[in-house]
Coordinates of C-alpha atoms and ligand atoms in Angstrom, one line a residue:
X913 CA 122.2 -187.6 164.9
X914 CA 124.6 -186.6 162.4
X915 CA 127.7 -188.5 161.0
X916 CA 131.0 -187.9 160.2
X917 CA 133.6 -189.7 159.0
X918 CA 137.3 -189.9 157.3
X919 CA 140.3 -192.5 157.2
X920 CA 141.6 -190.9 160.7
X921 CA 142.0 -187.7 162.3
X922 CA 141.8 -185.4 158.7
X923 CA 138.1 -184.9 159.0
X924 CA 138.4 -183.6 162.6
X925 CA 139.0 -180.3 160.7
X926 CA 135.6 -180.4 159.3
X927 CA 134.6 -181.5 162.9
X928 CA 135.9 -178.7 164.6
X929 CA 133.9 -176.4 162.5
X930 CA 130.8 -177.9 162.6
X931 CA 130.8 -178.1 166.5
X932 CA 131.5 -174.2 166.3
X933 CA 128.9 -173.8 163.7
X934 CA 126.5 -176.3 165.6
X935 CA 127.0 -176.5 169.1
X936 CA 123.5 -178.8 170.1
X937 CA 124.1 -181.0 166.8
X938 CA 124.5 -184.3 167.8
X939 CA 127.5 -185.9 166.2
X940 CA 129.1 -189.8 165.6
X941 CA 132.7 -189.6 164.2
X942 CA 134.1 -192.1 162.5
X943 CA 137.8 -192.9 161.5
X944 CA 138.6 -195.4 159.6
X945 CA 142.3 -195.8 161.5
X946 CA 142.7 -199.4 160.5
X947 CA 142.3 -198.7 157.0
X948 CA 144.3 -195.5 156.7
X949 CA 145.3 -194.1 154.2
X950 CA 142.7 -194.1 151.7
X951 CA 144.5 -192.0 149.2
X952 CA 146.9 -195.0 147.8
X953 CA 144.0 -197.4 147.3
X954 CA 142.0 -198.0 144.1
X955 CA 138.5 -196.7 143.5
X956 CA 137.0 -200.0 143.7
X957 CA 138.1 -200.2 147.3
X958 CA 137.4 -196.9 148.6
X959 CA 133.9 -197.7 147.3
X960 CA 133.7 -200.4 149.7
X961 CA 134.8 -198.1 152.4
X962 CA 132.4 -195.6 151.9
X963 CA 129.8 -198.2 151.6
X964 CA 131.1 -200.0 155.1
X965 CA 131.5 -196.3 156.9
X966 CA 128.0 -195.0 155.9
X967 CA 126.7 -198.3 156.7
X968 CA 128.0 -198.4 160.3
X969 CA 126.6 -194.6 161.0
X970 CA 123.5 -195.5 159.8
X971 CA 123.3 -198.4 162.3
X972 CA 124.7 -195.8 164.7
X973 CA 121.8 -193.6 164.5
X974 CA 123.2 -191.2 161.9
X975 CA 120.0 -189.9 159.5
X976 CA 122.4 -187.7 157.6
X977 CA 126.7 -187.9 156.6
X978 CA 129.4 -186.2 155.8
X979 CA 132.0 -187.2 154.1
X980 CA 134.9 -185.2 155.8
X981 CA 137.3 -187.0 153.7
X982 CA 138.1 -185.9 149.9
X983 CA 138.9 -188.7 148.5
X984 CA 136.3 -190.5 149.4
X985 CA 134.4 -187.9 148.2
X986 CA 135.9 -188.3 144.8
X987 CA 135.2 -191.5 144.4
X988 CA 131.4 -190.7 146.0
X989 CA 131.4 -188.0 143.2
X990 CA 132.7 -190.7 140.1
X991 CA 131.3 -193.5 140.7
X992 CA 127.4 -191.5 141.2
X993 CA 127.4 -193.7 144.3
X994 CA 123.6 -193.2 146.1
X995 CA 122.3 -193.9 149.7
X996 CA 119.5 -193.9 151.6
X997 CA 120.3 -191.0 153.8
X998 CA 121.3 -187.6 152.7
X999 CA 125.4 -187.2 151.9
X1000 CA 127.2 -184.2 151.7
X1001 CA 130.4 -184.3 150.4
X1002 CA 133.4 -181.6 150.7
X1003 CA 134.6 -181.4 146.9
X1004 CA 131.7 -179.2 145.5
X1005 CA 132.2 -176.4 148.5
X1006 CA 135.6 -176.1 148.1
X1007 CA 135.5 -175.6 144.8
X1008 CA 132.8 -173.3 145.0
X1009 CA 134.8 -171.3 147.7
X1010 CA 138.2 -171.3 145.6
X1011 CA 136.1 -170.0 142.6
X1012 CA 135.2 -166.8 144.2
X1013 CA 138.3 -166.6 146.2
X1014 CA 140.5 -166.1 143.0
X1015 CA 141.5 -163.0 141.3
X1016 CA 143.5 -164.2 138.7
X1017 CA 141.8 -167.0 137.7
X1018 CA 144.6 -169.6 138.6
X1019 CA 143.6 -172.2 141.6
X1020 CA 146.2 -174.5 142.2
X1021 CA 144.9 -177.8 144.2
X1022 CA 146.6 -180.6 146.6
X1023 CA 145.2 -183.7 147.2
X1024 CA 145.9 -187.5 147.9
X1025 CA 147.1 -189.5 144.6
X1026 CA 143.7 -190.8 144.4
X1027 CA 141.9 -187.2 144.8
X1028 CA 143.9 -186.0 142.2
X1029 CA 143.8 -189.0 139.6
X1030 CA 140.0 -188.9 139.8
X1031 CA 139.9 -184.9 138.7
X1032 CA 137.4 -184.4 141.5
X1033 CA 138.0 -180.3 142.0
X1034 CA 139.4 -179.8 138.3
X1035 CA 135.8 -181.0 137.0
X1036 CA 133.8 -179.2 139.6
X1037 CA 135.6 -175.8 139.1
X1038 CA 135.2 -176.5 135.0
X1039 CA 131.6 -176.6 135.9
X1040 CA 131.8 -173.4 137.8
X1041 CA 133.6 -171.3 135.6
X1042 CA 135.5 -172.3 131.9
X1043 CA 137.8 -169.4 133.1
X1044 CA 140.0 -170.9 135.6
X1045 CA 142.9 -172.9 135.1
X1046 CA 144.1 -175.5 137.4
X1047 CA 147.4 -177.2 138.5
X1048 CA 147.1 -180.2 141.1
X1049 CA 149.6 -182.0 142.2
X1050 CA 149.6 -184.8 145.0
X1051 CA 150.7 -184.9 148.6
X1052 CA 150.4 -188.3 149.9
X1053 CA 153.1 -187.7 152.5
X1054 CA 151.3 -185.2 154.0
X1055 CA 148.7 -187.7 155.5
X1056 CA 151.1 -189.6 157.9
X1057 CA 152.6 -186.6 159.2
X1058 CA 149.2 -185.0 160.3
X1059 CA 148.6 -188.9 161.1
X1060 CA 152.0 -188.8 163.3
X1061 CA 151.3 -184.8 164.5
X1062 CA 154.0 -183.9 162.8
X1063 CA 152.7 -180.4 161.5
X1064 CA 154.5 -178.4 163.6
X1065 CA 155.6 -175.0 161.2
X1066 CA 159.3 -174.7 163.0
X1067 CA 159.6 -178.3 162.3
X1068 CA 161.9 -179.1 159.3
X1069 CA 160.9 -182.2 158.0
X1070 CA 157.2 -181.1 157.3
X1071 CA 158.9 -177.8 155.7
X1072 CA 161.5 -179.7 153.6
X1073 CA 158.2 -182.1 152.1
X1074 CA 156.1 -179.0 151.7
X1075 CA 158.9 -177.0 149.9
X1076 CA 159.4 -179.9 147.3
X1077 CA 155.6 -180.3 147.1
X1078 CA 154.5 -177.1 146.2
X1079 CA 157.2 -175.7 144.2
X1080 CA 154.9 -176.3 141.2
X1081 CA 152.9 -173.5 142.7
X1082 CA 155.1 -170.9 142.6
X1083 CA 155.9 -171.1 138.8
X1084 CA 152.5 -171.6 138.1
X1085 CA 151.3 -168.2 140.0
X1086 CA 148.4 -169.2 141.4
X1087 CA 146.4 -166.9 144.6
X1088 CA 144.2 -169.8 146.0
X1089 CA 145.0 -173.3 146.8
X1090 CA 142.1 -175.9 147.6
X1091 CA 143.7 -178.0 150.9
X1092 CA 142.2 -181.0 148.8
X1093 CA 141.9 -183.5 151.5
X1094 CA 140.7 -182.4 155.6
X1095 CA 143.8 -183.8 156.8
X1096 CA 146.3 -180.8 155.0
X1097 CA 144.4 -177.7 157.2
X1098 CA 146.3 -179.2 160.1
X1099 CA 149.4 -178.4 157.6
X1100 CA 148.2 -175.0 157.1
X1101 CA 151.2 -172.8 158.9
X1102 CA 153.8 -175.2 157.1
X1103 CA 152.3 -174.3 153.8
X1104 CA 151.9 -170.9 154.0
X1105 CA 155.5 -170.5 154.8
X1106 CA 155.8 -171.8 151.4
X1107 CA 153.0 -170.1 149.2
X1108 CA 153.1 -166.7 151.6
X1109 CA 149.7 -164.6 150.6
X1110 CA 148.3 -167.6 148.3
X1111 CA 144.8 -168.1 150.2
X1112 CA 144.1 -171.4 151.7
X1113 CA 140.7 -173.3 151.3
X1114 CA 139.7 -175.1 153.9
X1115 CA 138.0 -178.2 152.9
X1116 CA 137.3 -179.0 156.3
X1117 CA 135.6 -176.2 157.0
X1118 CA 134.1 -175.8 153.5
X1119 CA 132.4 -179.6 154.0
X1120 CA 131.0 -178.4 157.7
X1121 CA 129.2 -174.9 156.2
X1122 CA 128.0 -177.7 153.4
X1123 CA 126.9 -180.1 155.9
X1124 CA 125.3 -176.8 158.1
X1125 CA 123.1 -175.9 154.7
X1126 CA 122.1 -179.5 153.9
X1127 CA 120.7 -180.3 157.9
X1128 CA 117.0 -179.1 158.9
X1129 CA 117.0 -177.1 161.6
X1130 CA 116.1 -179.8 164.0
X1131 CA 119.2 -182.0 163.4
X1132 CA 121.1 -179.1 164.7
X1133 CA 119.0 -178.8 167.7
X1134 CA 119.8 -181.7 169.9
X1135 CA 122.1 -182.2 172.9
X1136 CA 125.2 -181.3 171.4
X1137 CA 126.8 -185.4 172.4
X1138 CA 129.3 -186.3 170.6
X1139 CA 130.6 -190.1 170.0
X1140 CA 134.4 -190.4 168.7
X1141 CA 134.6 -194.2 166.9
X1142 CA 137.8 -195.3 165.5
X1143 CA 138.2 -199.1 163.6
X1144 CA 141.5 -199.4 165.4
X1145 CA 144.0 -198.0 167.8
X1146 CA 141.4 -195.5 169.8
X1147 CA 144.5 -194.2 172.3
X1148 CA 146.4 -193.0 169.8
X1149 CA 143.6 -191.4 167.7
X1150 CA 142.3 -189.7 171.2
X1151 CA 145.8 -188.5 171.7
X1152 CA 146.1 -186.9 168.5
X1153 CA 142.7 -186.1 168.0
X1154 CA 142.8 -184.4 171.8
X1155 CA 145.6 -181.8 170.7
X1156 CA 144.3 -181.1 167.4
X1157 CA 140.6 -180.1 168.7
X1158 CA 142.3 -178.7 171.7
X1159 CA 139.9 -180.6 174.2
X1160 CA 140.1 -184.1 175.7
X1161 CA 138.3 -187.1 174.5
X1162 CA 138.4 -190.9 174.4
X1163 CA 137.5 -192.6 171.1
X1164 CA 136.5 -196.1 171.2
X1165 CA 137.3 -198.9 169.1
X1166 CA 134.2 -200.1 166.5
X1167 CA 134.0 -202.9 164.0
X1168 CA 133.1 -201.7 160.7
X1169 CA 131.7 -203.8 157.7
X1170 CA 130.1 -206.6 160.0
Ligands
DGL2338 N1 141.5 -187.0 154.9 C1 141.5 -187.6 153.6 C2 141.1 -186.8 152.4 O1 140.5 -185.8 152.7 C3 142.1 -189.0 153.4 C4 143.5 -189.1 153.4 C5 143.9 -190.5 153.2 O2 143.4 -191.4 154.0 O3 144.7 -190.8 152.3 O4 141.5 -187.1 151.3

């Protein structure tokens, strides 16, 4: 049994791709719904939260995690937290991705206030290559509107945030962009309008080829159940989780950090 988890429904990106990737995997989601956002909060209580999540897939069954969630993977990252199970987080294959995706050595990276105060992708790409230069600029609103499934690309009021967002982009020139938090892929159509032919990294998807790498053969092989957990409000998490993986499913409500 593998675990995943994020605040909400951000880390269903990473989801998706890791049910195409690994069909028989056996997978418990968690999202952290009561808690949401993470991105506002301090390091010290994220830490907590990471600590609380892995703890309840643990006792779920989970012998291996992802953290579908990039802030929490920044503060996993900074604060050198350990566990007893292996962790994969989605920072370090993003990074990796963006580094060979650019051309002109400019990578320009969104994230939550807290993704972006800790330097998470700016210090992994440093480490990759002392050639790149970076811009990153935070998108906190862009969590409740996936959060509300309010990502539609005729939609104006997800445009008008992007457009004021991401202006800094277009002076700074950049051809990639790391989606520096699994909620923003859902965003992807309203973004592009914005940066047209900048590529997009998926930090969903980059976390779920990650996660693919890091599990033995045999943790991929299983019966393919999945379990959708939320720590509050499971009909609306099912409702918005339902459209965004295109399928129906029922979450249930879980007490975490008990
Ligand atoms: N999906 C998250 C991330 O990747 C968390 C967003 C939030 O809770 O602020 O950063």
């Amino acid at each position: 049994m593998t675990g995943i988890f994020d605040s909400g429904v951000g880390g269903l990106s990473a989801m998706k791709a890791a049910r195409a990737m690994m069909p028989r995997c056996d997978i418990v989601y968690l999202g952290d719904t009561a808690r949401v956002p993470y991105g506002t909060r301090s390091n010290a209580q994220i830490k907590k939260y990471i600590a609380e999540d892995i703890a309840f897939l643990e006792k779920s069954g989970a012998d291996a995690v992802l953290i579908a969630c990039a802030t929490a993977s920044s503060v996993y990252i900074s604060e050198k937290m350990q566990f007893d199970i292996p962790v994969t987080e989605v920072i370090t294959p993003s990074a990796l991705l963006a580094a060979a995706a650019t051309k002109n050595g400019r990578v320009g990276i969104i994230g939550t206030t807290a993704t972006v105060e800790n330097r998470a992708f700016e210090n992994k790409l440093r480490q990759i290559s002392d050639k790149i230069v970076t811009t990153a600029v935070p998108c906190p609103l862009f969590v409740p509107l996936v959060e509300n499934g309010l990502t539609d690309e005729s939609d104006p009021v997800p445009n008008e945030i992007a457009r004021r967002y991401l202006a800094p982009f277009i002076t700074f020139g950049c051809d990639t962009l790391i989606l520096g938090c699994t909620h923003f892929p859902l965003l992807s159509g309203v973004i592009s309008k914005q940066l047209p032919g900048v590529t997009l990294i998926n930090s969903g998807e980059a976390g779920a080829s990650a996660l693919f790498r890091a599990l033995s053969r045999k943790s991929r092989s299983g019966s393919g159940s999945i379990r959708y957990c939320v720590s509050d409000a499971p009909d609306k998490f099912s409702v918005t989780a339902s459209r965004i993986l295109g399928e129906k499913i029922e979450a249930e409500e879980v007490e975490i950090g008990r």
